[in-house]
PDB file of C-alpha atoms in Angstrom:
ATOM      1  CA  GLN A   1      10.315   9.574   9.843  1.00 84.00           C
ATOM      2  CA  VAL A   2       6.971   8.729  11.372  1.00 91.00           C
ATOM      3  CA  GLN A   3       5.897   5.318  12.543  1.00 95.00           C
ATOM      4  CA  LEU A   4       2.189   4.583  12.675  1.00 97.00           C
ATOM      5  CA  VAL A   5       0.641   1.725  14.628  1.00 97.00           C
ATOM      6  CA  GLU A   6      -3.053   0.940  14.412  1.00 98.00           C
ATOM      7  CA  SER A   7      -5.048  -0.822  17.111  1.00 98.00           C
ATOM      8  CA  GLY A   8      -8.650  -1.469  18.035  1.00 98.00           C
ATOM      9  CA  GLY A   9      -9.708  -3.793  15.263  1.00 97.00           C
ATOM     10  CA  GLY A  10     -11.601  -6.985  15.893  1.00 97.00           C
ATOM     11  CA  LEU A  11     -14.800  -8.908  15.339  1.00 98.00           C
ATOM     12  CA  VAL A  12     -18.107  -7.143  15.899  1.00 98.00           C
ATOM     13  CA  GLN A  13     -21.705  -7.857  15.011  1.00 98.00           C
ATOM     14  CA  ALA A  14     -23.569  -5.734  12.510  1.00 98.00           C
ATOM     15  CA  GLY A  15     -24.867  -2.600  14.182  1.00 98.00           C
ATOM     16  CA  GLY A  16     -22.024  -2.553  16.663  1.00 98.00           C
ATOM     17  CA  SER A  17     -19.207  -0.086  17.204  1.00 98.00           C
ATOM     18  CA  LEU A  18     -15.431  -0.047  17.262  1.00 98.00           C
ATOM     19  CA  ARG A  19     -12.868   2.677  17.821  1.00 98.00           C
ATOM     20  CA  LEU A  20      -9.595   2.443  15.971  1.00 98.00           C
ATOM     21  CA  SER A  21      -6.504   4.225  17.213  1.00 98.00           C
ATOM     22  CA  CYS A  22      -3.401   5.257  15.323  1.00 97.00           C
ATOM     23  CA  ALA A  23      -0.393   5.914  17.524  1.00 97.00           C
ATOM     24  CA  ALA A  24       2.348   7.959  15.887  1.00 94.00           C
ATOM     25  CA  SER A  25       5.966   8.094  16.926  1.00 89.00           C
ATOM     26  CA  GLY A  26       9.175   9.523  15.599  1.00 83.00           C
ATOM     27  CA  ARG A  27       8.010  13.060  14.920  1.00 77.00           C
ATOM     28  CA  THR A  28       5.183  15.201  16.149  1.00 78.00           C
ATOM     29  CA  VAL A  29       2.108  14.629  14.024  1.00 85.00           C
ATOM     30  CA  SER A  30       0.825  18.185  14.382  1.00 89.00           C
ATOM     31  CA  THR A  31       2.448  18.961  11.014  1.00 91.00           C
ATOM     32  CA  TYR A  32       0.819  15.965   9.307  1.00 94.00           C
ATOM     33  CA  GLY A  33      -2.593  15.439   7.847  1.00 95.00           C
ATOM     34  CA  MET A  34      -3.913  12.022   8.808  1.00 96.00           C
ATOM     35  CA  ALA A  35      -6.309   9.640   7.125  1.00 98.00           C
ATOM     36  CA  TRP A  36      -7.832   6.196   7.359  1.00 98.00           C
ATOM     37  CA  PHE A  37      -8.020   3.860   4.396  1.00 98.00           C
ATOM     38  CA  ARG A  38      -9.431   0.373   4.104  1.00 98.00           C
ATOM     39  CA  GLN A  39      -8.950  -2.604   1.861  1.00 98.00           C
ATOM     40  CA  ALA A  40     -11.472  -5.400   1.645  1.00 96.00           C
ATOM     41  CA  PRO A  41     -10.438  -8.859   0.380  1.00 91.00           C
ATOM     42  CA  GLY A  42      -9.941  -8.803  -3.367  1.00 94.00           C
ATOM     43  CA  LYS A  43     -10.547  -5.064  -3.617  1.00 96.00           C
ATOM     44  CA  GLU A  44      -8.388  -1.989  -3.890  1.00 97.00           C
ATOM     45  CA  ARG A  45      -7.546   0.234  -0.959  1.00 97.00           C
ATOM     46  CA  ASN A  46      -9.853   3.242  -0.621  1.00 97.00           C
ATOM     47  CA  ILE A  47     -10.043   6.348   1.505  1.00 98.00           C
ATOM     48  CA  VAL A  48     -12.436   6.193   4.447  1.00 98.00           C
ATOM     49  CA  ALA A  49     -11.850   9.500   6.214  1.00 98.00           C
ATOM     50  CA  ALA A  50      -9.249  12.243   6.486  1.00 98.00           C
ATOM     51  CA  ILE A  51      -8.474  15.024   8.928  1.00 97.00           C
ATOM     52  CA  SER A  52      -6.313  18.118   8.687  1.00 96.00           C
ATOM     53  CA  ARG A  53      -3.342  18.673  10.951  1.00 93.00           C
ATOM     54  CA  SER A  54      -5.304  20.882  13.343  1.00 91.00           C
ATOM     55  CA  GLY A  55      -8.380  18.698  13.212  1.00 91.00           C
ATOM     56  CA  GLY A  56     -10.509  21.533  11.893  1.00 92.00           C
ATOM     57  CA  ASN A  57     -11.181  20.014   8.481  1.00 95.00           C
ATOM     58  CA  THR A  58     -12.476  16.531   7.799  1.00 97.00           C
ATOM     59  CA  TYR A  59     -13.487  14.386   4.846  1.00 97.00           C
ATOM     60  CA  TYR A  60     -15.593  11.222   4.711  1.00 98.00           C
ATOM     61  CA  ALA A  61     -16.293   8.742   1.988  1.00 97.00           C
ATOM     62  CA  ASP A  62     -19.997   8.638   1.152  1.00 98.00           C
ATOM     63  CA  SER A  63     -20.230   5.057   2.360  1.00 97.00           C
ATOM     64  CA  VAL A  64     -19.353   6.009   5.952  1.00 98.00           C
ATOM     65  CA  LYS A  65     -20.855   9.484   6.324  1.00 98.00           C
ATOM     66  CA  GLY A  66     -23.009   9.735   9.423  1.00 97.00           C
ATOM     67  CA  ARG A  67     -21.583   6.504  10.869  1.00 98.00           C
ATOM     68  CA  PHE A  68     -17.842   7.111  11.237  1.00 98.00           C
ATOM     69  CA  THR A  69     -16.044   9.974  12.950  1.00 98.00           C
ATOM     70  CA  ILE A  70     -12.391  10.814  12.505  1.00 98.00           C
ATOM     71  CA  SER A  71     -10.553  12.741  15.184  1.00 97.00           C
ATOM     72  CA  ARG A  72      -7.090  13.342  16.531  1.00 97.00           C
ATOM     73  CA  ASP A  73      -5.307  14.335  19.713  1.00 95.00           C
ATOM     74  CA  ASN A  74      -2.048  16.015  18.778  1.00 94.00           C
ATOM     75  CA  ALA A  75      -0.944  16.166  22.414  1.00 93.00           C
ATOM     76  CA  LYS A  76      -1.048  12.362  22.446  1.00 94.00           C
ATOM     77  CA  ASN A  77       0.239  11.966  18.871  1.00 94.00           C
ATOM     78  CA  THR A  78      -2.785   9.782  18.178  1.00 96.00           C
ATOM     79  CA  GLY A  79      -5.543   9.641  15.618  1.00 97.00           C
ATOM     80  CA  TYR A  80      -8.873   7.901  15.971  1.00 98.00           C
ATOM     81  CA  LEU A  81     -11.666   6.480  13.880  1.00 98.00           C
ATOM     82  CA  GLN A  82     -14.948   5.926  15.713  1.00 98.00           C
ATOM     83  CA  MET A  83     -17.078   3.484  13.753  1.00 98.00           C
ATOM     84  CA  ASN A  84     -20.759   3.105  14.610  1.00 98.00           C
ATOM     85  CA  SER A  85     -23.619   1.194  13.006  1.00 98.00           C
ATOM     86  CA  LEU A  86     -21.142  -1.157  11.415  1.00 98.00           C
ATOM     87  CA  LYS A  87     -22.193  -3.194   8.405  1.00 98.00           C
ATOM     88  CA  PRO A  88     -20.761  -6.417   6.965  1.00 97.00           C
ATOM     89  CA  GLU A  89     -19.516  -4.401   4.002  1.00 97.00           C
ATOM     90  CA  ASP A  90     -17.266  -2.459   6.390  1.00 98.00           C
ATOM     91  CA  THR A  91     -15.176  -5.607   6.811  1.00 98.00           C
ATOM     92  CA  ALA A  92     -11.631  -4.775   5.744  1.00 98.00           C
ATOM     93  CA  VAL A  93      -8.111  -4.108   6.872  1.00 98.00           C
ATOM     94  CA  TYR A  94      -7.997  -0.508   8.048  1.00 98.00           C
ATOM     95  CA  TYR A  95      -4.831   1.512   7.547  1.00 98.00           C
ATOM     96  CA  CYS A  96      -3.744   4.752   9.138  1.00 98.00           C
ATOM     97  CA  ALA A  97      -1.712   7.123   6.979  1.00 98.00           C
ATOM     98  CA  ALA A  98      -0.049  10.508   7.342  1.00 96.00           C
ATOM     99  CA  LYS A  99       1.107  13.218   4.974  1.00 95.00           C
ATOM    100  CA  TYR A 100       3.580  15.927   5.906  1.00 93.00           C
ATOM    101  CA  ASN A 101       2.133  19.406   5.351  1.00 90.00           C
ATOM    102  CA  PRO A 102       3.149  22.162   7.758  1.00 87.00           C
ATOM    103  CA  TYR A 103       1.936  24.872   5.373  1.00 89.00           C
ATOM    104  CA  TYR A 104      -1.748  24.247   4.773  1.00 87.00           C
ATOM    105  CA  ASN A 105      -4.405  22.993   7.143  1.00 88.00           C
ATOM    106  CA  ARG A 106      -6.132  20.715   4.651  1.00 89.00           C
ATOM    107  CA  VAL A 107      -7.201  17.121   4.319  1.00 92.00           C
ATOM    108  CA  HIS A 108      -5.293  14.637   2.193  1.00 91.00           C
ATOM    109  CA  SER A 109      -6.858  11.620   0.522  1.00 88.00           C
ATOM    110  CA  ASP A 110      -3.865  10.538  -1.543  1.00 91.00           C
ATOM    111  CA  GLY A 111      -0.102  10.900  -1.816  1.00 92.00           C
ATOM    112  CA  MET A 112       0.379   9.832   1.807  1.00 95.00           C
ATOM    113  CA  ASP A 113       3.932   9.743   3.110  1.00 95.00           C
ATOM    114  CA  TYR A 114       3.639   7.135   5.869  1.00 96.00           C
ATOM    115  CA  TRP A 115       1.466   4.091   6.444  1.00 97.00           C
ATOM    116  CA  GLY A 116       0.722   1.771   9.299  1.00 98.00           C
ATOM    117  CA  LYS A 117       0.545  -1.988   8.873  1.00 98.00           C
ATOM    118  CA  GLY A 118      -3.188  -2.142   9.309  1.00 98.00           C
ATOM    119  CA  THR A 119      -5.747  -3.601  11.682  1.00 98.00           C
ATOM    120  CA  LEU A 120      -8.459  -6.048  10.674  1.00 98.00           C
ATOM    121  CA  VAL A 121     -12.104  -5.199  11.229  1.00 98.00           C
ATOM    122  CA  THR A 122     -14.610  -7.986  10.705  1.00 98.00           C
ATOM    123  CA  VAL A 123     -18.339  -7.301  10.878  1.00 98.00           C
ATOM    124  CA  SER A 124     -20.573 -10.343  11.097  1.00 97.00           C
ATOM    125  CA  SER A 125     -24.161 -10.331   9.907  1.00 94.00           C
TER     126      SER A 125
END
């Protein structure tokens, strides 16, 4: 079992930055791919970014490419999402997720095994 807890959300003006953290406990996350998803009010939850278990492979949704950076520190069992140049359309609840995969160092954008409860990001115009 892995427990994921997000933090770092809040209210920011358009053009500002936030860094989200995802603290994992229960098992070492070095055997898990990690990802960030978001869900805006009235919309479905979508992938934002994903990172392989070593951190060597990443994926970004087109809407955040060049603005967001996903990273992880396996020694600290923590994942991060650095969000720059935020836009009002980035407003959503952001979820951290993990998928167990000790065999392949790949990114995962679906079929996640564990989810955090989410952290709200609000970008004002």
